[in-house]
mmCIF file of C-alpha atoms in Angstrom:
data_model
loop_
_atom_site.group_PDB
_atom_site.id
_atom_site.type_symbol
_atom_site.label_atom_id
_atom_site.label_comp_id
_atom_site.label_asym_id
_atom_site.label_seq_id
_atom_site.Cartn_x
_atom_site.Cartn_y
_atom_site.Cartn_z
ATOM 1 C CA MET A 1 101.464 97.961 116.316
ATOM 2 C CA PRO A 2 98.520 99.380 114.317
ATOM 3 C CA ARG A 3 99.212 100.713 110.827
ATOM 4 C CA ARG A 4 97.261 103.438 108.981
ATOM 5 C CA ALA A 5 97.067 104.651 105.397
ATOM 6 C CA SER A 6 94.849 107.244 103.691
ATOM 7 C CA VAL A 7 94.204 107.680 99.967
ATOM 8 C CA ALA A 8 92.419 110.651 98.377
ATOM 9 C CA GLY A 9 89.723 109.987 95.806
ATOM 10 C CA HIS A 10 88.476 112.047 92.899
ATOM 11 C CA PHE A 11 85.250 113.813 91.934
ATOM 12 C CA GLY A 12 84.061 112.468 88.620
ATOM 13 C CA GLU A 13 86.134 112.922 85.495
ATOM 14 C CA LEU A 14 87.032 115.914 83.406
ATOM 15 C CA LEU A 15 86.870 113.563 80.421
ATOM 16 C CA GLN A 16 85.931 109.960 79.854
ATOM 17 C CA GLY A 17 85.219 108.053 76.668
ATOM 18 C CA ARG A 18 86.701 106.186 73.730
ATOM 19 C CA LEU A 19 89.787 107.477 71.932
ATOM 20 C CA GLY A 20 88.212 106.965 68.529
ATOM 21 C CA PRO A 21 85.223 104.737 67.728
ATOM 22 C CA ASP A 22 87.244 101.553 68.309
ATOM 23 C CA GLY A 23 89.860 103.009 70.624
ATOM 24 C CA PRO A 24 90.413 102.266 74.299
ATOM 25 C CA VAL A 25 88.315 103.700 77.107
ATOM 26 C CA ALA A 26 90.261 106.598 78.578
ATOM 27 C CA LEU A 27 89.710 109.222 81.245
ATOM 28 C CA VAL A 28 91.158 112.313 82.870
ATOM 29 C CA THR A 29 90.243 112.266 86.541
ATOM 30 C CA LEU A 30 89.520 115.302 88.734
ATOM 31 C CA PRO A 31 91.520 114.834 91.957
ATOM 32 C CA CYS A 32 89.591 115.591 95.140
ATOM 33 C CA PRO A 33 91.671 115.982 98.318
ATOM 34 C CA VAL A 34 88.666 116.161 100.663
ATOM 35 C CA LEU A 35 87.176 112.737 99.854
ATOM 36 C CA THR A 36 89.437 110.043 101.268
ATOM 37 C CA VAL A 37 89.489 106.434 102.377
ATOM 38 C CA THR A 38 91.444 105.642 105.542
ATOM 39 C CA ALA A 39 92.500 102.123 106.493
ATOM 40 C CA GLU A 40 93.756 101.004 109.893
ATOM 41 C CA TRP A 41 95.119 97.529 110.547
ATOM 42 C CA ARG A 42 95.247 96.202 114.093
ATOM 43 C CA PRO A 43 96.809 92.814 114.810
ATOM 44 C CA GLY A 44 94.574 90.413 116.716
ATOM 45 C CA PRO A 45 93.541 86.777 117.119
ATOM 46 C CA GLU A 46 91.087 86.711 114.198
ATOM 47 C CA PHE A 47 90.830 87.942 110.627
ATOM 48 C CA GLY A 48 88.157 90.614 110.201
ATOM 49 C CA LEU A 49 86.976 93.593 108.198
ATOM 50 C CA TRP A 50 85.005 96.475 109.687
ATOM 51 C CA GLN A 51 83.741 99.414 107.618
ATOM 52 C CA SER A 52 82.154 102.695 108.654
ATOM 53 C CA GLY A 53 78.987 103.421 106.693
ATOM 54 C CA ARG A 54 78.386 101.478 103.499
ATOM 55 C CA ASP A 55 80.796 98.753 102.416
ATOM 56 C CA VAL A 56 83.439 99.725 99.866
ATOM 57 C CA LEU A 57 85.531 96.537 100.054
ATOM 58 C CA THR A 58 84.423 92.929 100.394
ATOM 59 C CA ARG A 59 85.934 90.389 102.745
ATOM 60 C CA GLY A 60 86.760 88.284 99.672
ATOM 61 C CA GLN A 61 88.705 91.137 98.088
ATOM 62 C CA LEU A 62 90.620 91.647 101.315
ATOM 63 C CA ALA A 63 91.481 87.943 101.502
ATOM 64 C CA ARG A 64 92.627 87.940 97.858
ATOM 65 C CA LEU A 65 94.725 91.032 98.497
ATOM 66 C CA TRP A 66 96.342 89.319 101.465
ATOM 67 C CA ARG A 67 97.127 86.225 99.390
ATOM 68 C CA THR A 68 98.524 88.353 96.577
ATOM 69 C CA LEU A 69 100.924 89.986 99.011
ATOM 70 C CA ARG A 70 102.003 86.466 100.083
ATOM 71 C CA MET A 71 101.858 87.423 103.713
ATOM 72 C CA ASP A 72 101.424 85.048 106.629
ATOM 73 C CA SER A 73 97.966 83.888 107.670
ATOM 74 C CA PRO A 74 95.876 86.986 108.462
ATOM 75 C CA ARG A 75 95.492 87.722 112.155
ATOM 76 C CA GLY A 76 93.850 91.058 112.861
ATOM 77 C CA ARG A 77 91.173 93.480 111.753
ATOM 78 C CA LEU A 78 91.117 96.057 109.000
ATOM 79 C CA HIS A 79 88.966 99.136 109.652
ATOM 80 C CA LEU A 80 87.975 101.211 106.610
ATOM 81 C CA ARG A 81 86.412 104.690 106.710
ATOM 82 C CA ALA A 82 85.287 106.152 103.385
ATOM 83 C CA GLY A 83 84.334 109.784 102.924
ATOM 84 C CA MET A 84 82.555 109.118 99.622
ATOM 85 C CA PRO A 85 79.611 106.826 98.807
ATOM 86 C CA PRO A 86 80.271 103.558 96.941
ATOM 87 C CA GLY A 87 79.299 103.885 93.301
ATOM 88 C CA GLY A 88 79.354 107.661 93.536
ATOM 89 C CA GLY A 89 82.054 108.123 90.942
ATOM 90 C CA ALA A 90 84.571 109.406 93.485
ATOM 91 C CA GLY A 91 87.043 106.529 93.515
ATOM 92 C CA ALA A 92 85.833 104.707 96.635
ATOM 93 C CA SER A 93 86.789 101.236 95.356
ATOM 94 C CA THR A 94 90.265 102.108 94.098
ATOM 95 C CA ALA A 95 91.029 104.281 97.132
ATOM 96 C CA ALA A 96 89.879 101.496 99.480
ATOM 97 C CA LEU A 97 92.047 98.895 97.761
ATOM 98 C CA LEU A 98 95.070 101.193 97.806
ATOM 99 C CA ALA A 99 94.555 102.164 101.445
ATOM 100 C CA ALA A 100 94.179 98.512 102.440
ATOM 101 C CA LEU A 101 97.208 97.490 100.374
ATOM 102 C CA ARG A 102 99.458 100.178 101.844
ATOM 103 C CA CYS A 103 98.202 99.536 105.329
ATOM 104 C CA LEU A 104 98.774 95.773 105.164
ATOM 105 C CA ALA A 105 102.109 96.010 103.355
ATOM 106 C CA GLY A 106 103.320 98.888 105.520
ATOM 107 C CA THR A 107 104.588 100.752 102.450
ATOM 108 C CA ARG A 108 103.722 101.977 98.978
ATOM 109 C CA LEU A 109 104.537 99.822 95.979
ATOM 110 C CA PRO A 110 105.482 101.336 92.609
ATOM 111 C CA PRO A 111 102.372 102.817 90.929
ATOM 112 C CA GLU A 112 102.491 100.226 88.150
ATOM 113 C CA ASP A 113 102.404 97.382 90.689
ATOM 114 C CA GLU A 114 99.558 98.967 92.653
ATOM 115 C CA ALA A 115 97.590 99.504 89.441
ATOM 116 C CA ALA A 116 98.094 95.851 88.469
ATOM 117 C CA LEU A 117 96.781 94.694 91.866
ATOM 118 C CA CYS A 118 93.699 96.927 91.620
ATOM 119 C CA LEU A 119 93.054 95.708 88.098
ATOM 120 C CA ALA A 120 93.367 92.063 89.147
ATOM 121 C CA LEU A 121 90.869 92.539 91.979
ATOM 122 C CA GLU A 122 88.307 94.724 90.183
ATOM 123 C CA GLY A 123 88.971 94.641 86.457
ATOM 124 C CA ALA A 124 89.247 98.447 86.314
ATOM 125 C CA SER A 125 90.881 101.198 88.335
ATOM 126 C CA ASP A 126 91.248 104.932 88.736
ATOM 127 C CA PRO A 127 94.777 106.421 88.587
ATOM 128 C CA LEU A 128 94.853 107.282 92.294
ATOM 129 C CA MET A 129 98.104 105.389 92.846
ATOM 130 C CA HIS A 130 99.963 108.045 90.849
ATOM 131 C CA PRO A 131 101.263 111.199 92.580
ATOM 132 C CA ALA A 132 99.490 113.529 90.102
ATOM 133 C CA PRO A 133 96.483 111.559 88.795
ATOM 134 C CA GLY A 134 94.923 114.604 87.104
ATOM 135 C CA ARG A 135 97.929 114.928 84.791
ATOM 136 C CA LEU A 136 97.320 111.630 83.019
ATOM 137 C CA ILE A 137 95.188 110.266 80.231
ATOM 138 C CA TRP A 138 94.438 106.928 81.868
ATOM 139 C CA ALA A 139 93.141 103.638 80.510
ATOM 140 C CA PRO A 140 90.960 102.376 83.398
ATOM 141 C CA ARG A 141 90.300 98.936 81.863
ATOM 142 C CA ALA A 142 94.026 98.362 81.315
ATOM 143 C CA GLY A 143 95.389 100.152 84.390
ATOM 144 C CA ARG A 144 98.013 102.109 82.462
ATOM 145 C CA VAL A 145 99.004 105.615 81.429
ATOM 146 C CA LEU A 146 98.211 106.514 77.823
ATOM 147 C CA ALA A 147 99.684 110.028 77.876
ATOM 148 C CA ASP A 148 100.998 112.667 80.248
ATOM 149 C CA LEU A 149 99.272 116.040 80.474
ATOM 150 C CA PRO A 150 100.384 119.550 81.434
ATOM 151 C CA PRO A 151 99.475 120.644 84.971
ATOM 152 C CA LEU A 152 95.822 121.460 85.536
ATOM 153 C CA PRO A 153 95.093 125.113 86.272
ATOM 154 C CA GLU A 154 93.907 125.743 89.799
ATOM 155 C CA LEU A 155 90.168 125.106 90.040
ATOM 156 C CA GLU A 156 87.518 125.376 92.718
ATOM 157 C CA VAL A 157 84.759 122.791 92.576
ATOM 158 C CA LEU A 158 81.396 122.589 94.327
ATOM 159 C CA GLY A 159 79.307 119.474 93.806
ATOM 160 C CA GLY A 160 77.362 116.611 95.263
ATOM 161 C CA PHE A 161 75.767 113.292 94.428
ATOM 162 C CA SER A 162 72.598 112.770 92.412
ATOM 163 C CA GLY A 163 70.564 109.668 93.180
ATOM 164 C CA PRO A 164 71.847 106.159 93.917
ATOM 165 C CA GLY A 165 75.389 105.096 93.164
ATOM 166 C CA ARG A 166 76.321 103.085 90.095
ATOM 167 C CA ARG A 167 79.324 100.811 90.427
ATOM 168 C CA THR A 168 81.668 100.529 87.467
ATOM 169 C CA ASP A 169 81.226 97.508 85.212
ATOM 170 C CA ALA A 170 84.702 96.576 83.982
ATOM 171 C CA ALA A 171 83.209 95.079 80.801
ATOM 172 C CA ASP A 172 81.366 98.302 79.930
ATOM 173 C CA THR A 173 83.017 100.074 77.001
ATOM 174 C CA ARG A 174 79.959 101.919 75.647
ATOM 175 C CA PHE A 175 81.233 105.479 75.914
ATOM 176 C CA ALA A 176 81.188 108.468 73.596
ATOM 177 C CA ASP A 177 84.140 109.243 71.340
ATOM 178 C CA ILE A 178 86.267 111.939 73.020
ATOM 179 C CA ALA A 179 89.411 111.766 70.889
ATOM 180 C CA ASP A 180 89.031 115.429 69.924
ATOM 181 C CA LEU A 181 88.577 116.513 73.553
ATOM 182 C CA ALA A 182 91.597 114.486 74.688
ATOM 183 C CA ALA A 183 93.731 116.083 71.980
ATOM 184 C CA GLU A 184 92.835 119.518 73.357
ATOM 185 C CA MET A 185 93.617 118.404 76.908
ATOM 186 C CA ARG A 186 97.136 117.510 75.794
ATOM 187 C CA GLN A 187 97.645 121.143 74.765
ATOM 188 C CA GLY A 188 97.020 122.422 78.307
ATOM 189 C CA PRO A 189 93.769 124.402 77.950
ATOM 190 C CA GLY A 190 93.094 127.341 80.235
ATOM 191 C CA ARG A 191 90.378 127.297 82.877
ATOM 192 C CA ALA A 192 87.533 128.457 80.668
ATOM 193 C CA ARG A 193 88.278 125.989 77.887
ATOM 194 C CA LEU A 194 88.843 123.198 80.405
ATOM 195 C CA GLY A 195 85.361 123.823 81.816
ATOM 196 C CA ALA A 196 83.921 123.655 78.299
ATOM 197 C CA LEU A 197 85.718 120.374 77.550
ATOM 198 C CA ALA A 198 84.471 118.784 80.793
ATOM 199 C CA SER A 199 80.918 119.928 80.032
ATOM 200 C CA GLU A 200 81.057 118.497 76.511
ATOM 201 C CA SER A 201 82.329 115.134 77.771
ATOM 202 C CA ALA A 202 79.549 114.957 80.373
ATOM 203 C CA GLN A 203 76.871 115.852 77.817
ATOM 204 C CA ARG A 204 78.094 113.448 75.115
ATOM 205 C CA ASN A 205 78.169 110.527 77.502
ATOM 206 C CA HIS A 206 74.810 111.341 79.096
ATOM 207 C CA ALA A 207 73.229 111.375 75.622
ATOM 208 C CA LEU A 208 74.625 107.894 75.001
ATOM 209 C CA ARG A 209 74.485 106.311 78.446
ATOM 210 C CA GLY A 210 71.870 108.132 80.498
ATOM 211 C CA GLY A 211 72.395 108.526 84.238
ATOM 212 C CA PRO A 212 72.237 111.806 86.163
ATOM 213 C CA ASP A 213 71.525 114.635 83.715
ATOM 214 C CA PRO A 214 74.227 117.352 83.737
ATOM 215 C CA ALA A 215 72.041 119.853 81.831
ATOM 216 C CA PRO A 216 70.168 121.361 84.826
ATOM 217 C CA VAL A 217 73.409 121.715 86.787
ATOM 218 C CA LEU A 218 75.130 123.293 83.781
ATOM 219 C CA ALA A 219 72.238 125.735 83.301
ATOM 220 C CA ALA A 220 72.413 126.731 86.977
ATOM 221 C CA GLY A 221 76.173 127.110 86.661
ATOM 222 C CA GLN A 222 75.849 129.531 83.768
ATOM 223 C CA LYS A 223 73.834 131.845 86.022
ATOM 224 C CA LEU A 224 76.332 131.421 88.869
ATOM 225 C CA GLY A 225 79.457 132.203 86.852
ATOM 226 C CA ALA A 226 80.744 128.636 86.669
ATOM 227 C CA LEU A 227 83.178 127.588 83.951
ATOM 228 C CA GLY A 228 81.447 124.259 83.338
ATOM 229 C CA VAL A 229 80.126 121.059 84.808
ATOM 230 C CA VAL A 230 82.024 117.980 85.966
ATOM 231 C CA ALA A 231 80.340 114.583 86.137
ATOM 232 C CA ALA A 232 81.047 111.013 87.078
ATOM 233 C CA HIS A 233 80.658 109.188 83.792
ATOM 234 C CA THR A 234 79.831 106.054 85.778
ATOM 235 C CA GLY A 235 78.441 107.196 89.109
ATOM 236 C CA ALA A 236 76.378 109.912 90.742
ATOM 237 C CA ALA A 237 78.813 112.814 91.210
ATOM 238 C CA LEU A 238 77.864 116.134 89.601
ATOM 239 C CA GLY A 239 79.379 119.517 90.232
ATOM 240 C CA LEU A 240 80.395 122.924 88.964
ATOM 241 C CA ILE A 241 83.889 124.135 88.071
ATOM 242 C CA PHE A 242 84.806 127.698 89.080
ATOM 243 C CA ALA A 243 87.839 129.908 88.977
ATOM 244 C CA PRO A 244 89.308 130.016 92.499
ATOM 245 C CA GLY A 245 87.516 132.407 94.830
ATOM 246 C CA THR A 246 84.500 132.933 92.577
ATOM 247 C CA VAL A 247 81.990 130.469 94.068
ATOM 248 C CA PRO A 248 78.922 132.568 95.017
ATOM 249 C CA GLN A 249 76.975 131.943 98.224
ATOM 250 C CA ALA A 250 73.941 131.008 96.148
ATOM 251 C CA ALA A 251 75.726 128.029 94.562
ATOM 252 C CA GLY A 252 75.153 125.581 97.403
ATOM 253 C CA PRO A 253 71.396 126.232 97.732
ATOM 254 C CA ALA A 254 71.061 126.067 93.935
ATOM 255 C CA LEU A 255 72.657 122.614 93.776
ATOM 256 C CA ARG A 256 70.598 121.333 96.696
ATOM 257 C CA ALA A 257 67.456 122.580 94.947
ATOM 258 C CA LEU A 258 68.435 120.381 91.993
ATOM 259 C CA GLY A 259 68.538 117.321 94.257
ATOM 260 C CA LEU A 260 72.260 117.044 94.902
ATOM 261 C CA SER A 261 73.229 115.799 98.371
ATOM 262 C CA ARG A 262 76.434 115.451 100.401
ATOM 263 C CA LEU A 263 77.886 118.641 98.911
ATOM 264 C CA VAL A 264 81.662 119.003 98.859
ATOM 265 C CA ARG A 265 83.790 122.027 98.029
ATOM 266 C CA PHE A 266 87.490 121.828 97.248
ATOM 267 C CA ARG A 267 90.365 123.278 95.283
ATOM 268 C CA THR A 268 92.501 121.186 92.965
ATOM 269 C CA GLY A 269 95.123 121.675 90.297
ATOM 270 C CA GLY A 270 97.754 124.401 90.304
ATOM 271 C CA ARG A 271 99.391 124.508 93.709
ATOM 272 C CA ALA A 272 96.255 123.323 95.540
#
């Protein structure tokens, strides 16, 4: 019988950086329910991997995952469909590994075990194996929770992808210090302050690391009534954070005019 599993990704990070100059790399992800990876496993005479669009998982990773699960010799084909581009900063790699793992195993493992498997296969992971990934300060290079956060307020996000993807380098720790921003996140900031914190994190890291510039998107957002900008700190995702129901019709054309493609709009946080 075929088995299926779907895992939702994220859209950049509300925060990412070092917790102090010599502290660990940490992030607060922005969950995105509309960008998912779906895996379907069909038994068959041969071992194979088929992916719609661009590859998000290698055949070698799939074979290693199979061996890690200590399952019998692989006989069948795994079909992956990803709604986000690889290297876009939307969790394609972690979501693909989790979808494949759950599909092959036929169940979910404890989040700590799934995180350890992702870390072993990639050297870094997003917190997508947790039921509320946006409520964590997460150490992506260690695959563990550093702190729990209050619930995010409900947000509406409109964004897209700027330029080519950039895959995460697990050895890359050159990020801005965000210890002060993380401390505020632990206090449960309201929407407006949350937008300001996300914008500051994006700007600090762009100044240090380069990549897609959040400044033009932030400037457009100020005219559109946005609360701030959200960015993939390693990747191409850029978008605007709004209070629910306040996204103006002009927002989409404005982002396209700035070169963003594959626009997505979604609600997250609160009861979304």
